[in-house]
Amino acid sequence: MNAMADKPQLFGTDGVRGVAGQFPLDRETIFKLGRALGIVLQKHVAARPLRVVLGEDTRESSAWISQTMAAGLRSSSVEVAYAGVITTPGVAFLTLRHGFAGGVMVSASHNPYQDNGIKLLSDSGMKLSESLELDIEASLAEFRAAIPDKATEAEIDPVPQLLDDYLEFLVGLFPSAPQFSKFRLVADCGNGSASRVAPRLLRRLGIEARILNSDADGQNINLECGSLHPNHMAEATRESAADLGVAFDGDADRAIFSTREGRIVDGDYVLYTVATFFQQRGILKGGAVVGTLMTNFGLELALGRHGINLKRTAVGDKYVLEEMRRSGINLGGEPSGHVIFSDISLAGDGIITLLQILRVLVESGKSFSEIVSPLRPFPQMIRNVRVRERRPLESIPEVNHAVSEFRREVGSRGRVVVRYSGTEPLARVMVEAEEAGLVERHAGVIAGAIESALGLAGS
């Protein structure tokens, strides 16, 4: 039996994703996806009328994808509340707060503007389970008739109160927020969803902020800016002598930071900062933090010195959250800057992460540089190889040999992770060890073995 038969084929680790206008993000498939979602909700949600909240990022394709998705939902007798441009965690919050049967976010997160995606959320604000994704795919398979173009068009008007509700929630998280006003901040909105939220929030909190990349034009989302390109934010933080810098990705569920000196601080540093802070105040649950296979070994050692365990999962925030809930842990995340504070939200939220870092700075009285200095990450290299097919990597002798040679040389003082991306046709090679030269050499050898076996011609 094919093990893949029990796994969703259309959904990756972060919803349905692809090039806008091409399958599976062509109008007909999107309409059918909305219709299938509605049918599945009719079976699993008792409340009537069925209502779904829909939001999007700033890509030029997001508006028509939202309209098409809304048309599909309405064809299944589902009402749609349209939030317009908002963050993914904003949609998650609204779904739970207002009792929607589900949430839909149109975004490809950190991908370039040509790509887009559809993230589906349950009534709890969490990503859908694989079982529900399989139900949706089964419903999709039943729609064989072509859909007329006019049927895929729906007029939807944003409800401004939805975004306002999310902002009020963020402002109300910390009663002592006026203390935040003493900080100077640089915020890179990545020309994405954060552009609609972060500037307004920072003004409400009285924080003096230099805002970068908040003029979205539909094509500049993530373009040499945001959390994928934090160097610009870090340099602006250093130049401005700001207390803190932050860069968000396209849908603002991730955040990467900078110290006053321009040192880039990723999600591993955030986990170290908050875990030790929570532990000191007796609010770290489960005595552990959840990371992934990509979490740096240096973080595991640094947390261990404080008596804090690190639990690892497969890559993907949905797996991090599953382990957090299973183990009663309230802090988890990924090096990419996707961090979950489950006592506040079951979705990773880059803006909540920013507020938590500001809280640590206020209550500790220390600079960010002082707080993160004890964490010394191992040198790490990630190599991406574009592949023409996804054969099991463990079945390729050359790859197995290259991985075995690395493990023989470094023993327990290093790690290698070889896996496929959940959202792109890539194989990812992560190598870390105490010596940078060794890391670079072995990463090149392993990536070369994958490229020889699976790489695209001329890639």
Short mmCIF file of C-alpha atoms in Angstrom, two decimals:
data_model
loop_
_atom_site.label_atom_id
_atom_site.label_comp_id
_atom_site.label_asym_id
_atom_site.label_seq_id
_atom_site.Cartn_x
_atom_site.Cartn_y
_atom_site.Cartn_z
CA MET A 1 0.00 0.00 0.00
CA ASN A 2 1.26 3.47 -0.87
CA ALA A 3 1.86 5.41 2.37
CA MET A 4 1.25 8.64 0.46
CA ALA A 5 -2.38 7.58 -0.01
CA ASP A 6 -3.03 8.47 3.62
CA LYS A 7 -1.50 11.93 3.20
CA PRO A 8 -3.10 14.98 1.60
CA GLN A 9 -1.83 15.49 -1.94
CA LEU A 10 -3.01 19.06 -2.57
CA PHE A 11 -2.11 20.41 0.88
CA GLY A 12 1.48 20.94 1.98
CA THR A 13 2.70 21.79 5.47
CA ASP A 14 1.16 25.26 5.13
CA GLY A 15 -1.99 24.86 3.08
CA VAL A 16 -2.32 24.90 -0.71
CA ARG A 17 0.46 26.79 -2.43
CA GLY A 18 1.67 27.42 -5.97
CA VAL A 19 2.00 29.99 -8.74
CA ALA A 20 -1.06 32.23 -8.87
CA GLY A 21 -3.19 31.41 -11.91
CA GLN A 22 -1.75 27.94 -12.37
CA PHE A 23 -3.07 24.70 -10.88
CA PRO A 24 -3.87 24.40 -8.00
CA LEU A 25 -4.34 28.17 -7.83
CA ASP A 26 -6.34 28.55 -11.01
CA ARG A 27 -9.83 30.01 -10.68
CA GLU A 28 -11.70 26.73 -11.18
CA THR A 29 -9.69 24.80 -8.59
CA ILE A 30 -9.92 27.66 -6.07
CA PHE A 31 -13.72 27.82 -6.52
CA LYS A 32 -13.99 24.06 -6.05
CA LEU A 33 -11.74 24.26 -2.98
CA GLY A 34 -14.04 26.85 -1.42
CA ARG A 35 -17.05 24.73 -2.25
CA ALA A 36 -15.41 21.60 -0.83
CA LEU A 37 -14.46 23.44 2.36
CA GLY A 38 -18.07 24.50 2.75
CA ILE A 39 -19.33 20.93 2.31
CA VAL A 40 -16.87 19.62 4.90
CA LEU A 41 -17.84 22.37 7.34
CA GLN A 42 -21.51 21.51 6.84
CA LYS A 43 -20.69 17.96 8.01
CA HIS A 44 -18.49 18.86 10.97
CA VAL A 45 -19.84 22.16 12.38
CA ALA A 46 -23.24 22.26 14.04
CA ALA A 47 -23.69 26.04 14.27
CA ARG A 48 -25.92 27.73 11.70
CA PRO A 49 -25.64 29.86 9.73
CA LEU A 50 -22.14 28.77 8.76
CA ARG A 51 -19.76 31.74 8.68
CA VAL A 52 -16.10 31.90 7.63
CA VAL A 53 -13.67 34.81 8.00
CA LEU A 54 -11.44 35.51 5.01
CA GLY A 55 -8.24 37.58 4.91
CA GLU A 56 -5.36 38.13 2.52
CA ASP A 57 -1.86 39.54 2.16
CA THR A 58 -0.76 42.24 -0.28
CA ARG A 59 0.10 40.19 -3.41
CA GLU A 60 -1.53 41.37 -6.62
CA SER A 61 -3.24 37.99 -6.94
CA SER A 62 -4.65 37.89 -3.41
CA ALA A 63 -7.79 39.91 -4.15
CA TRP A 64 -9.05 37.75 -7.02
CA ILE A 65 -8.16 34.56 -5.18
CA SER A 66 -10.16 35.81 -2.18
CA GLN A 67 -13.12 36.65 -4.43
CA THR A 68 -13.00 33.21 -6.05
CA MET A 69 -12.69 31.44 -2.71
CA ALA A 70 -15.67 33.44 -1.40
CA ALA A 71 -17.72 32.42 -4.44
CA GLY A 72 -16.96 28.76 -3.79
CA LEU A 73 -17.88 29.06 -0.12
CA ARG A 74 -21.14 30.83 -0.92
CA SER A 75 -22.04 28.06 -3.39
CA SER A 76 -22.04 25.77 -0.33
CA SER A 77 -24.27 28.15 1.67
CA VAL A 78 -21.41 29.55 3.75
CA GLU A 79 -21.42 33.24 4.68
CA VAL A 80 -18.12 35.08 4.25
CA ALA A 81 -16.84 37.92 6.45
CA TYR A 82 -14.02 39.63 4.55
CA ALA A 83 -11.25 41.19 6.62
CA GLY A 84 -9.23 42.45 3.64
CA VAL A 85 -5.48 42.74 4.15
CA ILE A 86 -4.61 41.32 7.55
CA THR A 87 -2.05 38.96 9.07
CA THR A 88 -2.48 35.19 9.21
CA PRO A 89 -2.53 35.24 13.05
CA GLY A 90 -5.10 38.02 12.79
CA VAL A 91 -7.40 35.66 10.90
CA ALA A 92 -6.70 32.95 13.49
CA PHE A 93 -7.65 35.33 16.30
CA LEU A 94 -10.85 36.48 14.60
CA THR A 95 -11.90 32.91 13.84
CA LEU A 96 -11.79 31.96 17.51
CA ARG A 97 -12.95 35.27 18.99
CA HIS A 98 -16.07 35.62 16.86
CA GLY A 99 -17.06 31.97 16.66
CA PHE A 100 -16.52 31.51 12.93
CA ALA A 101 -16.78 27.96 11.60
CA GLY A 102 -13.37 28.42 10.01
CA GLY A 103 -10.83 30.86 8.70
CA VAL A 104 -9.19 31.33 5.30
CA MET A 105 -5.98 33.25 4.70
CA VAL A 106 -4.79 33.93 1.17
CA SER A 107 -1.01 34.17 1.40
CA ALA A 108 2.19 32.46 0.36
CA SER A 109 3.95 33.81 3.43
CA HIS A 110 7.64 34.39 2.61
CA ASN A 111 7.44 33.32 -1.06
CA PRO A 112 7.81 35.84 -3.93
CA TYR A 113 4.78 37.70 -5.22
CA GLN A 114 4.17 35.37 -8.19
CA ASP A 115 3.29 32.61 -5.72
CA ASN A 116 0.25 32.52 -3.51
CA GLY A 117 -1.46 30.12 -1.17
CA ILE A 118 -4.63 29.31 0.74
CA LYS A 119 -4.33 28.51 4.43
CA LEU A 120 -7.36 26.95 6.05
CA LEU A 121 -8.05 27.24 9.77
CA SER A 122 -10.44 25.36 12.03
CA ASP A 123 -12.94 27.04 14.34
CA SER A 124 -10.23 27.04 17.05
CA GLY A 125 -7.92 29.16 14.90
CA MET A 126 -5.56 26.24 14.30
CA LYS A 127 -4.51 24.84 10.94
CA LEU A 128 -6.80 22.09 9.73
CA SER A 129 -5.97 18.52 10.66
CA GLU A 130 -4.76 16.19 7.93
CA SER A 131 -7.99 14.20 8.28
CA LEU A 132 -10.07 17.26 7.36
CA GLU A 133 -7.68 18.09 4.52
CA LEU A 134 -8.27 14.56 3.19
CA ASP A 135 -12.04 15.10 3.48
CA ILE A 136 -11.73 18.32 1.46
CA GLU A 137 -9.66 16.58 -1.20
CA ALA A 138 -12.24 13.79 -1.40
CA SER A 139 -15.00 16.37 -1.92
CA LEU A 140 -12.90 18.12 -4.56
CA ALA A 141 -12.53 14.88 -6.49
CA GLU A 142 -16.32 14.66 -6.84
CA PHE A 143 -16.55 17.95 -8.79
CA ARG A 144 -15.94 16.91 -12.39
CA ALA A 145 -18.09 19.43 -14.18
CA ALA A 146 -16.43 22.61 -15.44
CA ILE A 147 -17.25 25.79 -13.54
CA PRO A 148 -18.43 28.79 -15.63
CA ASP A 149 -16.14 31.81 -15.27
CA LYS A 150 -18.94 34.02 -13.95
CA ALA A 151 -19.64 31.57 -11.15
CA THR A 152 -16.13 32.14 -9.77
CA GLU A 153 -16.66 35.87 -9.30
CA ALA A 154 -17.96 37.22 -5.99
CA GLU A 155 -18.17 40.79 -4.76
CA ILE A 156 -16.82 41.12 -1.23
CA ASP A 157 -16.36 44.26 0.81
CA PRO A 158 -13.91 44.47 3.73
CA VAL A 159 -15.37 44.79 7.21
CA PRO A 160 -13.02 47.34 8.90
CA GLN A 161 -14.16 46.32 12.38
CA LEU A 162 -12.42 42.96 11.97
CA LEU A 163 -8.96 44.50 11.70
CA ASP A 164 -9.84 46.92 14.52
CA ASP A 165 -10.80 43.97 16.75
CA TYR A 166 -7.42 42.35 16.18
CA LEU A 167 -5.61 45.61 16.98
CA GLU A 168 -7.59 46.02 20.19
CA PHE A 169 -6.64 42.49 21.19
CA LEU A 170 -2.93 43.24 20.65
CA VAL A 171 -3.08 46.53 22.55
CA GLY A 172 -4.83 44.84 25.46
CA LEU A 173 -2.31 42.03 25.87
CA PHE A 174 -0.03 44.04 28.15
CA PRO A 175 -1.59 46.49 30.64
CA SER A 176 1.86 47.97 31.25
CA ALA A 177 2.29 48.78 27.57
CA PRO A 178 2.92 52.51 28.29
CA GLN A 179 6.36 51.43 29.47
CA PHE A 180 7.07 50.36 25.90
CA SER A 181 7.09 54.03 24.90
CA LYS A 182 10.66 54.44 26.12
CA PHE A 183 11.94 52.20 23.32
CA ARG A 184 13.02 53.24 19.86
CA LEU A 185 12.29 50.66 17.21
CA VAL A 186 12.95 49.88 13.54
CA ALA A 187 10.20 47.78 11.95
CA ASP A 188 10.45 46.25 8.46
CA CYS A 189 6.94 45.30 7.31
CA GLY A 190 8.18 43.38 4.25
CA ASN A 191 5.61 45.21 2.09
CA GLY A 192 3.16 42.62 3.38
CA SER A 193 0.35 42.20 5.87
CA ALA A 194 2.28 43.83 8.71
CA SER A 195 2.02 47.10 6.79
CA ARG A 196 -1.64 47.27 7.82
CA VAL A 197 -1.06 46.35 11.46
CA ALA A 198 2.38 47.19 12.85
CA PRO A 199 2.48 50.97 12.23
CA ARG A 200 -0.97 51.46 13.79
CA LEU A 201 -0.14 49.27 16.77
CA LEU A 202 3.19 50.98 17.47
CA ARG A 203 1.51 54.39 17.38
CA ARG A 204 -1.13 53.14 19.83
CA LEU A 205 1.63 51.95 22.18
CA GLY A 206 3.48 55.26 21.93
CA ILE A 207 6.61 53.62 20.52
CA GLU A 208 8.87 55.78 18.39
CA ALA A 209 9.39 53.64 15.29
CA ARG A 210 11.13 53.95 11.97
CA ILE A 211 8.93 52.00 9.57
CA LEU A 212 10.52 50.30 6.55
CA ASN A 213 8.87 48.69 3.51
CA SER A 214 5.22 49.43 4.23
CA ASP A 215 4.28 50.61 0.72
CA ALA A 216 2.93 47.46 -0.88
CA ASP A 217 2.37 47.58 -4.64
CA GLY A 218 1.32 43.96 -5.18
CA GLN A 219 4.71 42.87 -6.46
CA ASN A 220 7.20 44.01 -3.81
CA ILE A 221 6.12 41.73 -0.97
CA ASN A 222 9.25 40.07 0.54
CA LEU A 223 11.34 41.68 -2.23
CA GLU A 224 14.80 42.20 -0.70
CA CYS A 225 13.11 43.04 2.59
CA GLY A 226 11.34 41.54 5.58
CA SER A 227 12.36 38.51 7.58
CA LEU A 228 14.00 36.76 4.61
CA HIS A 229 16.33 39.73 4.09
CA PRO A 230 16.87 41.17 7.58
CA ASN A 231 20.24 42.79 6.83
CA HIS A 232 18.59 46.03 5.76
CA MET A 233 16.56 46.20 8.96
CA ALA A 234 19.63 45.35 11.06
CA GLU A 235 21.70 48.06 9.40
CA ALA A 236 18.91 50.62 9.90
CA THR A 237 18.72 49.61 13.57
CA ARG A 238 22.46 50.17 13.99
CA GLU A 239 22.40 53.47 12.12
CA SER A 240 19.44 54.74 14.15
CA ALA A 241 20.88 53.50 17.45
CA ALA A 242 17.42 52.01 18.04
CA ASP A 243 16.85 49.67 20.97
CA LEU A 244 15.47 46.94 18.77
CA GLY A 245 14.83 46.03 15.15
CA VAL A 246 12.20 43.65 13.80
CA ALA A 247 11.43 42.30 10.32
CA PHE A 248 8.21 40.46 9.43
CA ASP A 249 7.47 38.09 6.60
CA GLY A 250 4.64 38.51 4.08
CA ASP A 251 1.80 37.44 6.37
CA ALA A 252 3.51 38.48 9.63
CA ASP A 253 3.44 35.10 11.34
CA ARG A 254 7.24 35.29 11.59
CA ALA A 255 9.62 37.88 13.01
CA ILE A 256 13.40 38.21 12.92
CA PHE A 257 15.10 40.74 15.22
CA SER A 258 18.20 42.87 15.50
CA THR A 259 20.12 44.22 18.46
CA ARG A 260 21.12 47.87 18.73
CA GLU A 261 24.52 46.93 17.27
CA GLY A 262 22.95 45.41 14.14
CA ARG A 263 23.31 41.77 15.16
CA ILE A 264 20.60 39.63 13.56
CA VAL A 265 18.65 37.51 16.03
CA ASP A 266 16.58 34.57 14.75
CA GLY A 267 13.88 32.40 16.33
CA ASP A 268 16.35 30.33 18.33
CA TYR A 269 17.48 33.46 20.17
CA VAL A 270 13.86 34.38 20.76
CA LEU A 271 13.18 30.98 22.31
CA TYR A 272 16.23 31.32 24.55
CA THR A 273 15.27 34.86 25.60
CA VAL A 274 11.67 34.05 26.44
CA ALA A 275 12.25 30.56 27.88
CA THR A 276 14.74 31.80 30.46
CA PHE A 277 12.53 34.81 31.25
CA PHE A 278 9.45 32.59 31.70
CA GLN A 279 11.41 30.16 33.85
CA GLN A 280 12.61 32.94 36.18
CA ARG A 281 9.00 34.02 36.67
CA GLY A 282 7.66 30.50 37.10
CA ILE A 283 5.45 30.62 34.02
CA LEU A 284 7.31 28.23 31.73
CA LYS A 285 5.03 25.21 31.44
CA GLY A 286 6.27 21.67 31.04
CA GLY A 287 9.87 22.55 31.93
CA ALA A 288 10.67 22.53 28.21
CA VAL A 289 10.54 24.33 24.89
CA VAL A 290 9.49 22.81 21.57
CA GLY A 291 11.75 23.29 18.56
CA THR A 292 12.23 21.42 15.30
CA LEU A 293 14.87 19.36 13.55
CA MET A 294 16.33 22.69 12.36
CA THR A 295 16.71 24.18 15.85
CA ASN A 296 20.40 24.83 16.54
CA PHE A 297 22.24 22.44 18.83
CA GLY A 298 23.68 25.48 20.61
CA LEU A 299 20.18 26.37 21.83
CA GLU A 300 19.71 22.88 23.21
CA LEU A 301 22.97 23.22 25.18
CA ALA A 302 22.15 26.76 26.39
CA LEU A 303 18.69 25.79 27.60
CA GLY A 304 20.14 22.71 29.28
CA ARG A 305 22.37 24.92 31.40
CA HIS A 306 19.17 26.42 32.84
CA GLY A 307 17.57 23.03 33.36
CA ILE A 308 15.20 23.53 30.41
CA ASN A 309 14.65 20.66 27.99
CA LEU A 310 14.27 20.99 24.23
CA LYS A 311 11.79 18.75 22.44
CA ARG A 312 12.20 18.47 18.65
CA THR A 313 9.54 17.88 16.00
CA ALA A 314 9.41 17.72 12.23
CA VAL A 315 9.75 21.08 10.50
CA GLY A 316 6.51 23.06 10.47
CA ASP A 317 4.66 25.13 13.04
CA LYS A 318 1.69 22.70 12.98
CA TYR A 319 3.98 19.98 14.35
CA VAL A 320 5.43 22.34 16.94
CA LEU A 321 1.94 23.20 18.17
CA GLU A 322 0.89 19.54 18.26
CA GLU A 323 3.81 18.71 20.55
CA MET A 324 3.19 21.77 22.73
CA ARG A 325 -0.41 20.71 23.30
CA ARG A 326 0.50 17.06 23.83
CA SER A 327 3.22 17.89 26.40
CA GLY A 328 1.60 20.87 28.14
CA ILE A 329 4.29 23.30 26.96
CA ASN A 330 3.49 26.97 26.35
CA LEU A 331 6.48 28.05 24.24
CA GLY A 332 7.74 26.69 20.94
CA GLY A 333 8.99 27.79 17.56
CA GLU A 334 11.38 27.62 14.66
CA PRO A 335 14.63 29.40 13.70
CA SER A 336 12.67 31.11 10.90
CA GLY A 337 11.08 33.31 13.56
CA HIS A 338 7.77 31.47 13.77
CA VAL A 339 7.17 31.41 17.54
CA ILE A 340 4.03 30.23 19.36
CA PHE A 341 2.93 31.51 22.78
CA SER A 342 0.07 29.10 23.35
CA ASP A 343 -1.23 30.89 26.45
CA ILE A 344 -2.03 33.83 24.16
CA SER A 345 -2.58 32.34 20.71
CA LEU A 346 -2.42 28.94 19.02
CA ALA A 347 -0.99 30.61 15.93
CA GLY A 348 2.52 31.90 15.47
CA ASP A 349 2.32 35.68 15.48
CA GLY A 350 5.31 37.88 14.67
CA ILE A 351 3.68 40.91 16.29
CA ILE A 352 2.94 39.04 19.54
CA THR A 353 6.57 37.88 19.47
CA LEU A 354 7.66 41.51 19.22
CA LEU A 355 5.48 42.44 22.20
CA GLN A 356 6.92 39.59 24.25
CA ILE A 357 10.48 40.70 23.50
CA LEU A 358 9.58 44.26 24.52
CA ARG A 359 8.14 42.86 27.75
CA VAL A 360 11.42 41.08 28.49
CA LEU A 361 13.37 44.30 27.86
CA VAL A 362 11.08 46.28 30.15
CA GLU A 363 11.08 43.84 33.05
CA SER A 364 14.76 42.85 32.86
CA GLY A 365 16.15 46.34 32.38
CA LYS A 366 18.79 44.83 30.09
CA SER A 367 19.61 45.46 26.46
CA PHE A 368 18.75 42.81 23.92
CA SER A 369 22.47 42.22 23.32
CA GLU A 370 23.02 41.39 26.98
CA ILE A 371 20.07 39.02 27.07
CA VAL A 372 21.02 36.94 24.03
CA SER A 373 24.80 36.88 24.60
CA PRO A 374 24.90 33.54 26.51
CA LEU A 375 23.52 31.67 23.47
CA ARG A 376 26.33 30.57 21.18
CA PRO A 377 24.93 28.75 18.15
CA PHE A 378 26.94 26.10 16.39
CA PRO A 379 27.99 27.07 12.85
CA GLN A 380 25.16 25.95 10.61
CA MET A 381 24.67 25.84 6.86
CA ILE A 382 21.51 25.16 4.90
CA ARG A 383 21.81 24.21 1.24
CA ASN A 384 18.78 24.02 -1.01
CA VAL A 385 18.76 21.76 -4.07
CA ARG A 386 15.99 22.14 -6.65
CA VAL A 387 14.78 18.67 -7.54
CA ARG A 388 12.88 17.11 -10.45
CA GLU A 389 11.28 14.38 -8.31
CA ARG A 390 10.90 13.34 -4.67
CA ARG A 391 12.43 9.92 -4.29
CA PRO A 392 13.00 8.89 -0.66
CA LEU A 393 16.37 10.45 0.19
CA GLU A 394 17.33 7.50 2.36
CA SER A 395 17.05 5.26 -0.72
CA ILE A 396 19.87 7.05 -2.56
CA PRO A 397 23.23 5.34 -1.82
CA GLU A 398 25.37 8.40 -2.58
CA VAL A 399 23.36 10.54 -0.17
CA ASN A 400 23.52 7.88 2.55
CA HIS A 401 27.28 7.61 2.14
CA ALA A 402 27.80 11.39 2.37
CA VAL A 403 25.64 11.62 5.50
CA SER A 404 27.44 8.66 7.11
CA GLU A 405 30.84 10.25 6.48
CA PHE A 406 29.75 13.42 8.25
CA ARG A 407 28.43 11.51 11.26
CA ARG A 408 31.60 9.42 11.43
CA GLU A 409 33.74 12.55 11.55
CA VAL A 410 31.77 14.67 14.06
CA GLY A 411 30.09 12.06 16.27
CA SER A 412 27.64 13.57 18.75
CA ARG A 413 28.97 17.13 18.38
CA GLY A 414 27.07 17.89 15.24
CA ARG A 415 23.85 17.23 13.35
CA VAL A 416 22.69 16.74 9.78
CA VAL A 417 19.09 16.93 8.56
CA VAL A 418 18.18 16.06 4.98
CA ARG A 419 14.55 16.57 3.99
CA TYR A 420 12.22 17.88 1.33
CA SER A 421 10.58 21.29 1.59
CA GLY A 422 6.88 21.16 2.36
CA THR A 423 6.09 24.10 0.09
CA GLU A 424 8.64 24.12 -2.77
CA PRO A 425 10.33 21.55 -5.09
CA LEU A 426 13.48 21.61 -2.99
CA ALA A 427 15.59 19.23 -0.96
CA ARG A 428 17.07 20.95 2.08
CA VAL A 429 20.39 20.00 3.65
CA MET A 430 21.14 21.35 7.13
CA VAL A 431 24.56 20.67 8.63
CA GLU A 432 25.91 22.00 11.93
CA ALA A 433 29.06 21.30 13.92
CA GLU A 434 31.58 23.18 16.03
CA GLU A 435 33.90 23.99 13.08
CA ALA A 436 32.59 26.19 10.27
CA GLY A 437 34.96 24.75 7.67
CA LEU A 438 33.79 21.22 8.39
CA VAL A 439 30.16 22.34 8.12
CA GLU A 440 30.71 23.98 4.75
CA ARG A 441 32.59 21.00 3.33
CA HIS A 442 30.07 18.37 4.33
CA ALA A 443 27.06 20.49 3.36
CA GLY A 444 28.55 20.82 -0.11
CA VAL A 445 29.23 17.10 -0.44
CA ILE A 446 25.73 16.06 0.71
CA ALA A 447 24.00 18.68 -1.46
CA GLY A 448 26.14 17.58 -4.41
CA ALA A 449 25.06 13.97 -3.93
CA ILE A 450 21.38 15.01 -4.00
CA GLU A 451 21.90 17.20 -7.05
CA SER A 452 23.62 14.40 -8.96
CA ALA A 453 20.73 12.04 -8.27
CA LEU A 454 17.70 14.34 -8.38
CA GLY A 455 18.73 17.82 -9.52
CA LEU A 456 17.23 19.63 -12.50
CA ALA A 457 19.42 19.77 -15.56
CA GLY A 458 21.40 22.97 -15.51
CA SER A 459 20.27 23.94 -11.99
#
